[in-house]
Amino acid sequence: MARTLQVTERTVYAWFSGKTAVPYAAYKLLRILNRFELPGWPGWHMHSGKLWTPEGFGFEPQDGAWWALLVRQARAFRKLYDRSGELERALAEGAERAPAALACDVRAGEREVPRPASEAAGRREAPPNLLLRHFTTGPSVAGLLAVPAKSPNFVTWNARYP
């Protein structure tokens, strides 16, 4: 125990005999190492070098490195999720008000459908896409590979894994 707490054996003897008070940090460390319940953590305990949750999930010591990241990710997700809900509610309210707003704002004949760019002043029509004529309707490569039984790789695989 003295080696664990990095004190001399004489100090440990003084603690047990009651000559000196046991430091609070040493007392808490001994409680944790002896697998007592962790103070302030009901249901949590130490066993087999792991920290065990009340649900029975054990954390290895190296798991602490990613724990803070996981907590930050969960908080960020919660903020984004709440924001998404707010935006969905705003869109739903806007969709309910939109038909009435359009009926009030748009007068008959004032709304013009945009014309294609080729009809705009000063632009000529785009040439037709000639790339399509180079494609043929002959047999495709996918059609040739559709029968796996005739493939040498399939036969080899089938013989290897019966």
JSON list of C-alpha atoms in Angstrom, two decimals:
[
{"chain": "A", "resi": 1, "resn": "MET", "atom": "CA", "xyz": [0.00, 0.00, 0.00]},
{"chain": "A", "resi": 2, "resn": "ALA", "atom": "CA", "xyz": [2.87, 2.38, 0.74]},
{"chain": "A", "resi": 3, "resn": "ARG", "atom": "CA", "xyz": [4.27, 1.86, -2.76]},
{"chain": "A", "resi": 4, "resn": "THR", "atom": "CA", "xyz": [0.83, 2.53, -4.32]},
{"chain": "A", "resi": 5, "resn": "LEU", "atom": "CA", "xyz": [0.41, 5.78, -2.39]},
{"chain": "A", "resi": 6, "resn": "GLN", "atom": "CA", "xyz": [4.10, 6.68, -2.88]},
{"chain": "A", "resi": 7, "resn": "VAL", "atom": "CA", "xyz": [4.76, 7.12, 0.84]},
{"chain": "A", "resi": 8, "resn": "THR", "atom": "CA", "xyz": [7.01, 5.31, 3.31]},
{"chain": "A", "resi": 9, "resn": "GLU", "atom": "CA", "xyz": [5.89, 2.33, 5.38]},
{"chain": "A", "resi": 10, "resn": "ARG", "atom": "CA", "xyz": [6.42, 4.41, 8.50]},
{"chain": "A", "resi": 11, "resn": "THR", "atom": "CA", "xyz": [3.81, 6.92, 7.23]},
{"chain": "A", "resi": 12, "resn": "VAL", "atom": "CA", "xyz": [1.28, 4.15, 6.61]},
{"chain": "A", "resi": 13, "resn": "TYR", "atom": "CA", "xyz": [1.94, 2.77, 10.13]},
{"chain": "A", "resi": 14, "resn": "ALA", "atom": "CA", "xyz": [1.33, 6.25, 11.55]},
{"chain": "A", "resi": 15, "resn": "TRP", "atom": "CA", "xyz": [-1.99, 6.43, 9.69]},
{"chain": "A", "resi": 16, "resn": "PHE", "atom": "CA", "xyz": [-3.13, 3.01, 10.97]},
{"chain": "A", "resi": 17, "resn": "SER", "atom": "CA", "xyz": [-2.08, 3.71, 14.53]},
{"chain": "A", "resi": 18, "resn": "GLY", "atom": "CA", "xyz": [-3.92, 7.03, 14.54]},
{"chain": "A", "resi": 19, "resn": "LYS", "atom": "CA", "xyz": [-0.84, 9.15, 15.28]},
{"chain": "A", "resi": 20, "resn": "THR", "atom": "CA", "xyz": [-1.44, 11.24, 12.15]},
{"chain": "A", "resi": 21, "resn": "ALA", "atom": "CA", "xyz": [-4.52, 11.85, 10.05]},
{"chain": "A", "resi": 22, "resn": "VAL", "atom": "CA", "xyz": [-4.84, 10.10, 6.72]},
{"chain": "A", "resi": 23, "resn": "PRO", "atom": "CA", "xyz": [-4.80, 12.63, 3.86]},
{"chain": "A", "resi": 24, "resn": "TYR", "atom": "CA", "xyz": [-8.19, 12.87, 2.20]},
{"chain": "A", "resi": 25, "resn": "ALA", "atom": "CA", "xyz": [-6.75, 12.16, -1.29]},
{"chain": "A", "resi": 26, "resn": "ALA", "atom": "CA", "xyz": [-5.08, 8.96, -0.02]},
{"chain": "A", "resi": 27, "resn": "TYR", "atom": "CA", "xyz": [-8.32, 7.90, 1.67]},
{"chain": "A", "resi": 28, "resn": "LYS", "atom": "CA", "xyz": [-10.33, 8.42, -1.52]},
{"chain": "A", "resi": 29, "resn": "LEU", "atom": "CA", "xyz": [-7.73, 6.62, -3.65]},
{"chain": "A", "resi": 30, "resn": "LEU", "atom": "CA", "xyz": [-7.81, 3.61, -1.32]},
{"chain": "A", "resi": 31, "resn": "ARG", "atom": "CA", "xyz": [-11.62, 3.54, -1.50]},
{"chain": "A", "resi": 32, "resn": "ILE", "atom": "CA", "xyz": [-11.45, 3.51, -5.30]},
{"chain": "A", "resi": 33, "resn": "LEU", "atom": "CA", "xyz": [-8.72, 0.87, -5.44]},
{"chain": "A", "resi": 34, "resn": "ASN", "atom": "CA", "xyz": [-10.59, -1.36, -2.97]},
{"chain": "A", "resi": 35, "resn": "ARG", "atom": "CA", "xyz": [-13.64, -1.22, -5.27]},
{"chain": "A", "resi": 36, "resn": "PHE", "atom": "CA", "xyz": [-15.91, 0.67, -2.95]},
{"chain": "A", "resi": 37, "resn": "GLU", "atom": "CA", "xyz": [-18.66, 2.75, -4.50]},
{"chain": "A", "resi": 38, "resn": "LEU", "atom": "CA", "xyz": [-17.37, 5.99, -5.89]},
{"chain": "A", "resi": 39, "resn": "PRO", "atom": "CA", "xyz": [-18.62, 8.93, -3.82]},
{"chain": "A", "resi": 40, "resn": "GLY", "atom": "CA", "xyz": [-21.09, 11.03, -5.78]},
{"chain": "A", "resi": 41, "resn": "TRP", "atom": "CA", "xyz": [-21.40, 8.33, -8.45]},
{"chain": "A", "resi": 42, "resn": "PRO", "atom": "CA", "xyz": [-24.17, 5.98, -7.27]},
{"chain": "A", "resi": 43, "resn": "GLY", "atom": "CA", "xyz": [-24.06, 2.63, -9.06]},
{"chain": "A", "resi": 44, "resn": "TRP", "atom": "CA", "xyz": [-20.56, 3.16, -10.53]},
{"chain": "A", "resi": 45, "resn": "HIS", "atom": "CA", "xyz": [-17.68, 0.99, -9.36]},
{"chain": "A", "resi": 46, "resn": "MET", "atom": "CA", "xyz": [-14.15, -0.13, -10.20]},
{"chain": "A", "resi": 47, "resn": "HIS", "atom": "CA", "xyz": [-13.51, -3.79, -11.05]},
{"chain": "A", "resi": 48, "resn": "SER", "atom": "CA", "xyz": [-10.87, -5.62, -13.13]},
{"chain": "A", "resi": 49, "resn": "GLY", "atom": "CA", "xyz": [-9.14, -2.38, -14.02]},
{"chain": "A", "resi": 50, "resn": "LYS", "atom": "CA", "xyz": [-12.30, -0.88, -15.52]},
{"chain": "A", "resi": 51, "resn": "LEU", "atom": "CA", "xyz": [-14.80, 1.76, -14.48]},
{"chain": "A", "resi": 52, "resn": "TRP", "atom": "CA", "xyz": [-18.24, 0.11, -14.60]},
{"chain": "A", "resi": 53, "resn": "THR", "atom": "CA", "xyz": [-21.46, 2.05, -15.21]},
{"chain": "A", "resi": 54, "resn": "PRO", "atom": "CA", "xyz": [-24.77, 1.26, -13.48]},
{"chain": "A", "resi": 55, "resn": "GLU", "atom": "CA", "xyz": [-25.91, -0.25, -16.82]},
{"chain": "A", "resi": 56, "resn": "GLY", "atom": "CA", "xyz": [-23.00, -2.73, -16.76]},
{"chain": "A", "resi": 57, "resn": "PHE", "atom": "CA", "xyz": [-20.77, -1.11, -19.41]},
{"chain": "A", "resi": 58, "resn": "GLY", "atom": "CA", "xyz": [-17.05, -1.07, -18.56]},
{"chain": "A", "resi": 59, "resn": "PHE", "atom": "CA", "xyz": [-14.63, 1.71, -19.54]},
{"chain": "A", "resi": 60, "resn": "GLU", "atom": "CA", "xyz": [-10.96, 0.93, -20.10]},
{"chain": "A", "resi": 61, "resn": "PRO", "atom": "CA", "xyz": [-8.41, 3.51, -18.87]},
{"chain": "A", "resi": 62, "resn": "GLN", "atom": "CA", "xyz": [-7.59, 4.55, -22.46]},
{"chain": "A", "resi": 63, "resn": "ASP", "atom": "CA", "xyz": [-11.28, 5.30, -23.10]},
{"chain": "A", "resi": 64, "resn": "GLY", "atom": "CA", "xyz": [-10.92, 8.53, -21.16]},
{"chain": "A", "resi": 65, "resn": "ALA", "atom": "CA", "xyz": [-8.98, 10.04, -24.07]},
{"chain": "A", "resi": 66, "resn": "TRP", "atom": "CA", "xyz": [-12.06, 10.10, -26.32]},
{"chain": "A", "resi": 67, "resn": "TRP", "atom": "CA", "xyz": [-14.68, 10.68, -23.62]},
{"chain": "A", "resi": 68, "resn": "ALA", "atom": "CA", "xyz": [-14.40, 14.48, -23.78]},
{"chain": "A", "resi": 69, "resn": "LEU", "atom": "CA", "xyz": [-14.68, 14.37, -27.58]},
{"chain": "A", "resi": 70, "resn": "LEU", "atom": "CA", "xyz": [-17.78, 12.20, -27.36]},
{"chain": "A", "resi": 71, "resn": "VAL", "atom": "CA", "xyz": [-19.43, 14.59, -24.91]},
{"chain": "A", "resi": 72, "resn": "ARG", "atom": "CA", "xyz": [-18.64, 17.60, -27.13]},
{"chain": "A", "resi": 73, "resn": "GLN", "atom": "CA", "xyz": [-20.04, 15.78, -30.18]},
{"chain": "A", "resi": 74, "resn": "ALA", "atom": "CA", "xyz": [-23.24, 14.95, -28.29]},
{"chain": "A", "resi": 75, "resn": "ARG", "atom": "CA", "xyz": [-23.66, 18.60, -27.24]},
{"chain": "A", "resi": 76, "resn": "ALA", "atom": "CA", "xyz": [-23.06, 19.80, -30.81]},
{"chain": "A", "resi": 77, "resn": "PHE", "atom": "CA", "xyz": [-25.57, 17.26, -32.12]},
{"chain": "A", "resi": 78, "resn": "ARG", "atom": "CA", "xyz": [-28.15, 18.43, -29.58]},
{"chain": "A", "resi": 79, "resn": "LYS", "atom": "CA", "xyz": [-27.67, 22.07, -30.69]},
{"chain": "A", "resi": 80, "resn": "LEU", "atom": "CA", "xyz": [-27.97, 21.13, -34.38]},
{"chain": "A", "resi": 81, "resn": "TYR", "atom": "CA", "xyz": [-31.02, 18.97, -33.69]},
{"chain": "A", "resi": 82, "resn": "ASP", "atom": "CA", "xyz": [-32.74, 21.77, -31.79]},
{"chain": "A", "resi": 83, "resn": "ARG", "atom": "CA", "xyz": [-31.86, 24.26, -34.55]},
{"chain": "A", "resi": 84, "resn": "SER", "atom": "CA", "xyz": [-33.22, 21.87, -37.18]},
{"chain": "A", "resi": 85, "resn": "GLY", "atom": "CA", "xyz": [-36.50, 21.63, -35.26]},
{"chain": "A", "resi": 86, "resn": "GLU", "atom": "CA", "xyz": [-36.73, 25.43, -35.07]},
{"chain": "A", "resi": 87, "resn": "LEU", "atom": "CA", "xyz": [-36.13, 25.73, -38.83]},
{"chain": "A", "resi": 88, "resn": "GLU", "atom": "CA", "xyz": [-38.73, 23.06, -39.60]},
{"chain": "A", "resi": 89, "resn": "ARG", "atom": "CA", "xyz": [-41.31, 24.86, -37.45]},
{"chain": "A", "resi": 90, "resn": "ALA", "atom": "CA", "xyz": [-40.47, 28.17, -39.17]},
{"chain": "A", "resi": 91, "resn": "LEU", "atom": "CA", "xyz": [-40.82, 26.56, -42.60]},
{"chain": "A", "resi": 92, "resn": "ALA", "atom": "CA", "xyz": [-44.14, 24.99, -41.62]},
{"chain": "A", "resi": 93, "resn": "GLU", "atom": "CA", "xyz": [-45.43, 28.36, -40.41]},
{"chain": "A", "resi": 94, "resn": "GLY", "atom": "CA", "xyz": [-44.14, 30.00, -43.59]},
{"chain": "A", "resi": 95, "resn": "ALA", "atom": "CA", "xyz": [-45.83, 27.39, -45.78]},
{"chain": "A", "resi": 96, "resn": "GLU", "atom": "CA", "xyz": [-49.14, 28.05, -44.05]},
{"chain": "A", "resi": 97, "resn": "ARG", "atom": "CA", "xyz": [-48.82, 31.80, -44.65]},
{"chain": "A", "resi": 98, "resn": "ALA", "atom": "CA", "xyz": [-47.31, 31.58, -48.17]},
{"chain": "A", "resi": 99, "resn": "PRO", "atom": "CA", "xyz": [-50.53, 31.06, -50.23]},
{"chain": "A", "resi": 100, "resn": "ALA", "atom": "CA", "xyz": [-52.18, 34.03, -48.55]},
{"chain": "A", "resi": 101, "resn": "ALA", "atom": "CA", "xyz": [-49.09, 36.18, -49.12]},
{"chain": "A", "resi": 102, "resn": "LEU", "atom": "CA", "xyz": [-48.91, 35.22, -52.80]},
{"chain": "A", "resi": 103, "resn": "ALA", "atom": "CA", "xyz": [-52.59, 35.96, -53.27]},
{"chain": "A", "resi": 104, "resn": "CYS", "atom": "CA", "xyz": [-52.09, 39.44, -51.84]},
{"chain": "A", "resi": 105, "resn": "ASP", "atom": "CA", "xyz": [-48.77, 40.34, -53.45]},
{"chain": "A", "resi": 106, "resn": "VAL", "atom": "CA", "xyz": [-49.08, 38.95, -56.99]},
{"chain": "A", "resi": 107, "resn": "ARG", "atom": "CA", "xyz": [-51.60, 40.57, -59.30]},
{"chain": "A", "resi": 108, "resn": "ALA", "atom": "CA", "xyz": [-52.90, 38.84, -62.38]},
{"chain": "A", "resi": 109, "resn": "GLY", "atom": "CA", "xyz": [-50.48, 39.11, -65.28]},
{"chain": "A", "resi": 110, "resn": "GLU", "atom": "CA", "xyz": [-47.63, 40.75, -63.34]},
{"chain": "A", "resi": 111, "resn": "ARG", "atom": "CA", "xyz": [-45.74, 37.58, -62.67]},
{"chain": "A", "resi": 112, "resn": "GLU", "atom": "CA", "xyz": [-43.66, 36.60, -65.68]},
{"chain": "A", "resi": 113, "resn": "VAL", "atom": "CA", "xyz": [-42.18, 33.17, -66.24]},
{"chain": "A", "resi": 114, "resn": "PRO", "atom": "CA", "xyz": [-38.43, 33.45, -66.93]},
{"chain": "A", "resi": 115, "resn": "ARG", "atom": "CA", "xyz": [-37.48, 32.73, -70.53]},
{"chain": "A", "resi": 116, "resn": "PRO", "atom": "CA", "xyz": [-34.67, 30.38, -71.59]},
{"chain": "A", "resi": 117, "resn": "ALA", "atom": "CA", "xyz": [-31.22, 31.95, -71.86]},
{"chain": "A", "resi": 118, "resn": "SER", "atom": "CA", "xyz": [-31.20, 31.43, -75.63]},
{"chain": "A", "resi": 119, "resn": "GLU", "atom": "CA", "xyz": [-34.16, 33.79, -76.00]},
{"chain": "A", "resi": 120, "resn": "ALA", "atom": "CA", "xyz": [-32.52, 36.52, -73.95]},
{"chain": "A", "resi": 121, "resn": "ALA", "atom": "CA", "xyz": [-31.30, 39.51, -75.93]},
{"chain": "A", "resi": 122, "resn": "GLY", "atom": "CA", "xyz": [-27.79, 39.14, -77.39]},
{"chain": "A", "resi": 123, "resn": "ARG", "atom": "CA", "xyz": [-27.37, 35.37, -76.92]},
{"chain": "A", "resi": 124, "resn": "ARG", "atom": "CA", "xyz": [-27.50, 32.68, -79.54]},
{"chain": "A", "resi": 125, "resn": "GLU", "atom": "CA", "xyz": [-28.96, 29.24, -79.07]},
{"chain": "A", "resi": 126, "resn": "ALA", "atom": "CA", "xyz": [-26.64, 26.54, -77.71]},
{"chain": "A", "resi": 127, "resn": "PRO", "atom": "CA", "xyz": [-25.51, 23.93, -80.26]},
{"chain": "A", "resi": 128, "resn": "PRO", "atom": "CA", "xyz": [-27.01, 20.44, -79.94]},
{"chain": "A", "resi": 129, "resn": "ASN", "atom": "CA", "xyz": [-25.08, 17.90, -77.90]},
{"chain": "A", "resi": 130, "resn": "LEU", "atom": "CA", "xyz": [-23.42, 15.70, -80.52]},
{"chain": "A", "resi": 131, "resn": "LEU", "atom": "CA", "xyz": [-21.79, 13.43, -77.96]},
{"chain": "A", "resi": 132, "resn": "LEU", "atom": "CA", "xyz": [-24.88, 11.23, -77.74]},
{"chain": "A", "resi": 133, "resn": "ARG", "atom": "CA", "xyz": [-24.58, 9.93, -81.29]},
{"chain": "A", "resi": 134, "resn": "HIS", "atom": "CA", "xyz": [-21.32, 8.14, -80.41]},
{"chain": "A", "resi": 135, "resn": "PHE", "atom": "CA", "xyz": [-23.09, 5.82, -77.98]},
{"chain": "A", "resi": 136, "resn": "THR", "atom": "CA", "xyz": [-24.26, 2.53, -79.48]},
{"chain": "A", "resi": 137, "resn": "THR", "atom": "CA", "xyz": [-27.02, 0.19, -78.43]},
{"chain": "A", "resi": 138, "resn": "GLY", "atom": "CA", "xyz": [-24.90, -2.97, -78.80]},
{"chain": "A", "resi": 139, "resn": "PRO", "atom": "CA", "xyz": [-24.28, -5.51, -76.03]},
{"chain": "A", "resi": 140, "resn": "SER", "atom": "CA", "xyz": [-22.94, -3.98, -72.84]},
{"chain": "A", "resi": 141, "resn": "VAL", "atom": "CA", "xyz": [-20.10, -5.20, -70.68]},
{"chain": "A", "resi": 142, "resn": "ALA", "atom": "CA", "xyz": [-22.56, -5.70, -67.83]},
{"chain": "A", "resi": 143, "resn": "GLY", "atom": "CA", "xyz": [-24.51, -8.12, -70.01]},
{"chain": "A", "resi": 144, "resn": "LEU", "atom": "CA", "xyz": [-21.41, -10.23, -70.57]},
{"chain": "A", "resi": 145, "resn": "LEU", "atom": "CA", "xyz": [-20.69, -10.51, -66.83]},
{"chain": "A", "resi": 146, "resn": "ALA", "atom": "CA", "xyz": [-24.24, -11.40, -65.88]},
{"chain": "A", "resi": 147, "resn": "VAL", "atom": "CA", "xyz": [-23.56, -15.19, -65.76]},
{"chain": "A", "resi": 148, "resn": "PRO", "atom": "CA", "xyz": [-21.12, -15.77, -62.88]},
{"chain": "A", "resi": 149, "resn": "ALA", "atom": "CA", "xyz": [-21.00, -19.58, -63.34]},
{"chain": "A", "resi": 150, "resn": "LYS", "atom": "CA", "xyz": [-18.96, -19.21, -66.55]},
{"chain": "A", "resi": 151, "resn": "SER", "atom": "CA", "xyz": [-16.44, -16.89, -64.93]},
{"chain": "A", "resi": 152, "resn": "PRO", "atom": "CA", "xyz": [-13.12, -18.60, -64.02]},
{"chain": "A", "resi": 153, "resn": "ASN", "atom": "CA", "xyz": [-12.87, -16.53, -60.82]},
{"chain": "A", "resi": 154, "resn": "PHE", "atom": "CA", "xyz": [-16.28, -17.75, -59.69]},
{"chain": "A", "resi": 155, "resn": "VAL", "atom": "CA", "xyz": [-15.36, -21.39, -60.32]},
{"chain": "A", "resi": 156, "resn": "THR", "atom": "CA", "xyz": [-12.12, -20.95, -58.36]},
{"chain": "A", "resi": 157, "resn": "TRP", "atom": "CA", "xyz": [-13.94, -19.22, -55.53]},
{"chain": "A", "resi": 158, "resn": "ASN", "atom": "CA", "xyz": [-16.65, -21.88, -55.47]},
{"chain": "A", "resi": 159, "resn": "ALA", "atom": "CA", "xyz": [-14.03, -24.67, -55.31]},
{"chain": "A", "resi": 160, "resn": "ARG", "atom": "CA", "xyz": [-12.15, -22.87, -52.55]},
{"chain": "A", "resi": 161, "resn": "TYR", "atom": "CA", "xyz": [-15.28, -22.18, -50.43]},
{"chain": "A", "resi": 162, "resn": "PRO", "atom": "CA", "xyz": [-17.74, -25.07, -50.91]}
]
